[in-house]
């Protein structure tokens, strides 16, 4: 689809006036565990007898009230606020652009400041509202190293990992923009769940391979699920991986969120082509790691993503191999109609064939929902997230595509 067509079909919201992350090297308090936050406060002269109380105050303002300026922390003394402003930041990333799809999907192009000797980078975050739930797709890296042959994101080389702060900032900013913090207004006309939280679920399915940025992702997700702050249930957080087997074990032991596997093939020779990391961690090793994932049950299933590629992986023989591969694993199989992108050699399977594939999987006892493409008019459909981490003309930037997979985690 030409970028000019997209411009005619979607609402492009002028970037709101927000206080962006400063270009200085002031450390942010966002994304720090309590122990590290306490250490920084002590270094800046906060008496040790007060530190636990001060950390609790800051945690509440950052993650319950959602403030992005120290002056909004009304129960913190003026002197303390001045010290915090001088030495730290809690600012949000810059919103370069906000797009709103006809179906209510929202996509933000966010810019983060340079790190060290680097340059500013840009990533995309996508929100998909559904009846009774709202799912936020979060990025973990700028670019990707995995070069999956059907994925547009894989054509952008890895620029750098995102920090825990930058991962969490995507959630905080989205909650800001949707009115999902106390005393915040939801934008007029926004499509959001009718009651309760606007963001009920988060998925680590944006740009990058989360398990190649394990420590930052771990820290961000543990803060997101902390009961005294953002308080998202771990059953509403899904981490998607292409199959980094050692870190799958660590994810189960150290994070404990729901797991999704970008599978896309049920035999090694085909998966080697579609998902090249399979050459390092073949299907047997991957399935062993899945079977060992803690807490597996019919209520805590692993989701297997399977993009439907015409005449590549969509035959009934492929379906039979898939059922055989997943035997004994509590699983849900998300069938994803392929969204073509400029330059790809793949085509989406015919709808009739997708339904036949789904029927076979269902009859074998596995839930196999067919994901309804969302946000196509703003290039926020499944399997296509990509951004340029440099300034670009709007019409060029809109020629890149975004990724989102909805309906993950507990309802």
Tab-separated table of C-alpha atoms in Angstrom, residues 235-409:
chain	number	residue	atom	x	y	z
A	235	UNK	CA	-1.136	-13.818	33.578
A	236	UNK	CA	-1.864	-10.658	31.597
A	237	UNK	CA	1.757	-10.209	30.492
A	238	UNK	CA	2.991	-12.264	27.539
A	239	UNK	CA	6.579	-12.485	26.367
A	240	UNK	CA	7.055	-13.651	22.792
A	241	UNK	CA	10.304	-15.237	21.667
A	242	UNK	CA	11.572	-16.825	18.487
A	243	UNK	CA	13.094	-19.574	20.603
A	244	UNK	CA	16.163	-18.515	22.616
A	245	UNK	CA	16.124	-21.750	24.597
A	246	UNK	CA	18.432	-20.960	27.573
A	247	UNK	CA	16.550	-17.746	28.330
A	248	UNK	CA	13.175	-19.510	28.083
A	249	UNK	CA	14.201	-21.498	31.163
A	250	UNK	CA	15.293	-18.264	32.864
A	251	UNK	CA	12.036	-16.541	31.920
A	252	UNK	CA	10.002	-19.206	33.668
A	253	UNK	CA	12.174	-19.166	36.767
A	254	UNK	CA	12.915	-15.439	37.115
A	255	UNK	CA	9.966	-13.591	35.529
A	256	UNK	CA	7.031	-16.012	35.463
A	257	UNK	CA	4.932	-14.326	32.786
A	258	UNK	CA	2.962	-16.028	30.024
A	259	UNK	CA	5.017	-17.409	27.144
A	260	UNK	CA	4.453	-17.162	23.391
A	261	UNK	CA	6.615	-18.849	20.771
A	262	UNK	CA	7.000	-17.548	17.223
A	263	UNK	CA	6.880	-21.026	15.719
A	264	UNK	CA	5.649	-20.817	12.094
A	265	UNK	CA	6.833	-24.295	11.101
A	266	UNK	CA	6.650	-27.794	12.561
A	267	UNK	CA	9.779	-29.276	10.985
A	268	UNK	CA	13.369	-28.143	11.240
A	269	UNK	CA	14.192	-27.749	7.555
A	270	UNK	CA	11.348	-25.289	6.995
A	271	UNK	CA	11.818	-23.456	10.277
A	272	UNK	CA	15.534	-23.077	9.530
A	273	UNK	CA	14.463	-21.014	6.531
A	274	UNK	CA	11.636	-19.045	8.141
A	275	UNK	CA	13.187	-18.525	11.603
A	276	UNK	CA	16.979	-18.928	11.256
A	277	UNK	CA	17.574	-19.065	15.039
A	278	UNK	CA	16.180	-22.590	14.704
A	279	UNK	CA	19.596	-23.666	13.374
A	280	UNK	CA	21.035	-22.872	16.817
A	281	UNK	CA	18.064	-24.045	18.891
A	282	UNK	CA	16.191	-26.709	16.874
A	283	UNK	CA	12.633	-27.777	17.510
A	284	UNK	CA	13.402	-30.626	19.924
A	285	UNK	CA	15.340	-28.314	22.243
A	286	UNK	CA	12.642	-25.669	21.936
A	287	UNK	CA	9.833	-28.108	22.740
A	288	UNK	CA	11.781	-29.485	25.718
A	289	UNK	CA	12.054	-25.947	27.090
A	290	UNK	CA	8.331	-25.389	26.547
A	291	UNK	CA	7.393	-28.626	28.322
A	292	UNK	CA	9.532	-27.581	31.284
A	293	UNK	CA	8.016	-24.085	31.569
A	294	UNK	CA	6.802	-23.619	35.173
A	295	UNK	CA	3.077	-23.648	35.936
A	296	UNK	CA	1.904	-25.076	32.622
A	297	UNK	CA	-1.743	-26.090	32.686
A	298	UNK	CA	-4.873	-25.705	30.622
A	299	UNK	CA	-5.303	-22.354	32.371
A	300	UNK	CA	-1.697	-21.307	31.727
A	301	UNK	CA	-1.062	-22.396	28.184
A	302	UNK	CA	1.808	-21.494	25.902
A	303	UNK	CA	0.721	-19.604	22.817
A	304	UNK	CA	2.307	-20.682	19.547
A	305	UNK	CA	2.278	-18.074	16.784
A	306	UNK	CA	1.915	-19.486	13.296
A	307	UNK	CA	1.880	-17.098	10.337
A	308	UNK	CA	-0.046	-18.536	7.382
A	309	UNK	CA	2.114	-18.492	4.232
A	310	UNK	CA	0.574	-19.695	0.991
A	311	UNK	CA	2.036	-22.977	-0.280
A	312	UNK	CA	4.791	-22.792	2.339
A	313	UNK	CA	3.435	-23.973	5.699
A	314	UNK	CA	-0.345	-24.138	5.254
A	315	UNK	CA	-1.082	-27.685	4.050
A	316	UNK	CA	-3.012	-30.261	6.062
A	317	UNK	CA	0.238	-32.235	6.294
A	318	UNK	CA	1.768	-29.191	8.007
A	319	UNK	CA	-1.192	-29.141	10.387
A	320	UNK	CA	-0.677	-32.829	11.227
A	321	UNK	CA	3.018	-32.229	11.920
A	322	UNK	CA	2.115	-29.276	14.132
A	323	UNK	CA	-0.272	-31.356	16.242
A	324	UNK	CA	2.354	-34.075	16.583
A	325	UNK	CA	5.048	-31.561	17.560
A	326	UNK	CA	2.954	-29.990	20.346
A	327	UNK	CA	1.701	-33.251	21.834
A	328	UNK	CA	1.579	-33.034	25.606
A	329	UNK	CA	2.032	-29.233	25.792
A	330	UNK	CA	-0.945	-27.185	27.041
A	331	UNK	CA	-1.127	-24.852	24.072
A	332	UNK	CA	-3.094	-22.370	22.049
A	333	UNK	CA	-2.160	-21.872	18.397
A	334	UNK	CA	-2.666	-18.397	16.975
A	335	UNK	CA	-3.062	-18.569	13.206
A	336	UNK	CA	-1.935	-15.262	11.729
A	337	UNK	CA	-2.879	-14.235	8.191
A	338	UNK	CA	0.350	-12.966	6.630
A	339	UNK	CA	0.463	-9.231	6.004
A	340	UNK	CA	2.573	-8.584	2.895
A	341	UNK	CA	5.196	-5.845	2.980
A	342	UNK	CA	7.168	-4.203	0.161
A	343	UNK	CA	9.745	-6.598	-1.246
A	344	UNK	CA	8.494	-9.792	0.369
A	345	UNK	CA	8.302	-13.002	-1.660
A	346	UNK	CA	5.546	-14.506	0.476
A	347	UNK	CA	1.776	-14.417	0.068
A	348	UNK	CA	-1.000	-14.915	2.574
A	349	UNK	CA	-2.717	-18.299	2.523
A	350	UNK	CA	-6.172	-18.397	0.974
A	351	UNK	CA	-8.865	-17.846	3.592
A	352	UNK	CA	-10.485	-21.177	2.829
A	353	UNK	CA	-7.172	-22.942	3.449
A	354	UNK	CA	-6.646	-21.075	6.727
A	355	UNK	CA	-10.078	-22.241	7.898
A	356	UNK	CA	-9.341	-25.854	6.923
A	357	UNK	CA	-6.042	-25.661	8.809
A	358	UNK	CA	-7.817	-24.211	11.861
A	359	UNK	CA	-10.549	-26.871	11.766
A	360	UNK	CA	-7.972	-29.663	11.805
A	361	UNK	CA	-6.129	-28.107	14.765
A	362	UNK	CA	-9.404	-27.607	16.633
A	363	UNK	CA	-10.477	-31.201	16.057
A	364	UNK	CA	-7.150	-32.307	17.511
A	365	UNK	CA	-8.068	-30.514	20.740
A	366	UNK	CA	-6.190	-27.233	20.427
A	367	UNK	CA	-7.737	-23.782	20.384
A	368	UNK	CA	-6.660	-22.192	17.109
A	369	UNK	CA	-8.147	-18.726	16.730
A	370	UNK	CA	-7.530	-16.923	13.459
A	371	UNK	CA	-6.212	-13.484	14.330
A	372	UNK	CA	-8.257	-10.733	12.767
A	373	UNK	CA	-5.794	-8.238	11.267
A	374	UNK	CA	-5.917	-4.943	13.148
A	375	UNK	CA	-4.591	-1.503	12.340
A	376	UNK	CA	-3.705	-2.292	8.735
A	377	UNK	CA	-4.584	1.227	7.669
A	378	UNK	CA	-1.846	2.598	9.927
A	379	UNK	CA	0.612	-0.232	9.189
A	380	UNK	CA	0.087	-1.711	12.633
A	381	UNK	CA	-0.872	-5.195	11.544
A	382	UNK	CA	0.689	-8.435	12.621
A	383	UNK	CA	4.273	-9.305	11.763
A	384	UNK	CA	5.437	-6.063	10.250
A	385	UNK	CA	6.749	-3.648	12.865
A	386	UNK	CA	9.620	-1.579	11.635
A	387	UNK	CA	10.895	1.953	12.191
A	388	UNK	CA	13.909	3.917	11.103
A	389	UNK	CA	15.972	5.077	14.054
A	390	UNK	CA	16.723	8.394	12.410
A	391	UNK	CA	14.688	11.379	11.325
A	392	UNK	CA	12.646	10.729	8.215
A	393	UNK	CA	10.041	12.447	6.143
A	394	UNK	CA	6.546	11.497	7.304
A	395	UNK	CA	5.637	9.903	3.992
A	396	UNK	CA	8.739	7.678	4.204
A	397	UNK	CA	8.130	6.709	7.803
A	398	UNK	CA	4.573	5.667	6.991
A	399	UNK	CA	5.932	3.285	4.373
A	400	UNK	CA	7.217	1.084	7.176
A	401	UNK	CA	4.963	-1.393	8.877
A	402	UNK	CA	4.142	-2.244	12.479
A	403	UNK	CA	3.422	-5.422	14.368
A	404	UNK	CA	0.845	-6.407	16.923
A	405	UNK	CA	-0.624	-9.672	18.044
A	406	UNK	CA	-3.705	-9.231	20.225
A	407	UNK	CA	-5.669	-11.552	22.510
A	408	UNK	CA	-2.805	-12.831	24.637
A	409	UNK	CA	-2.873	-13.562	28.330
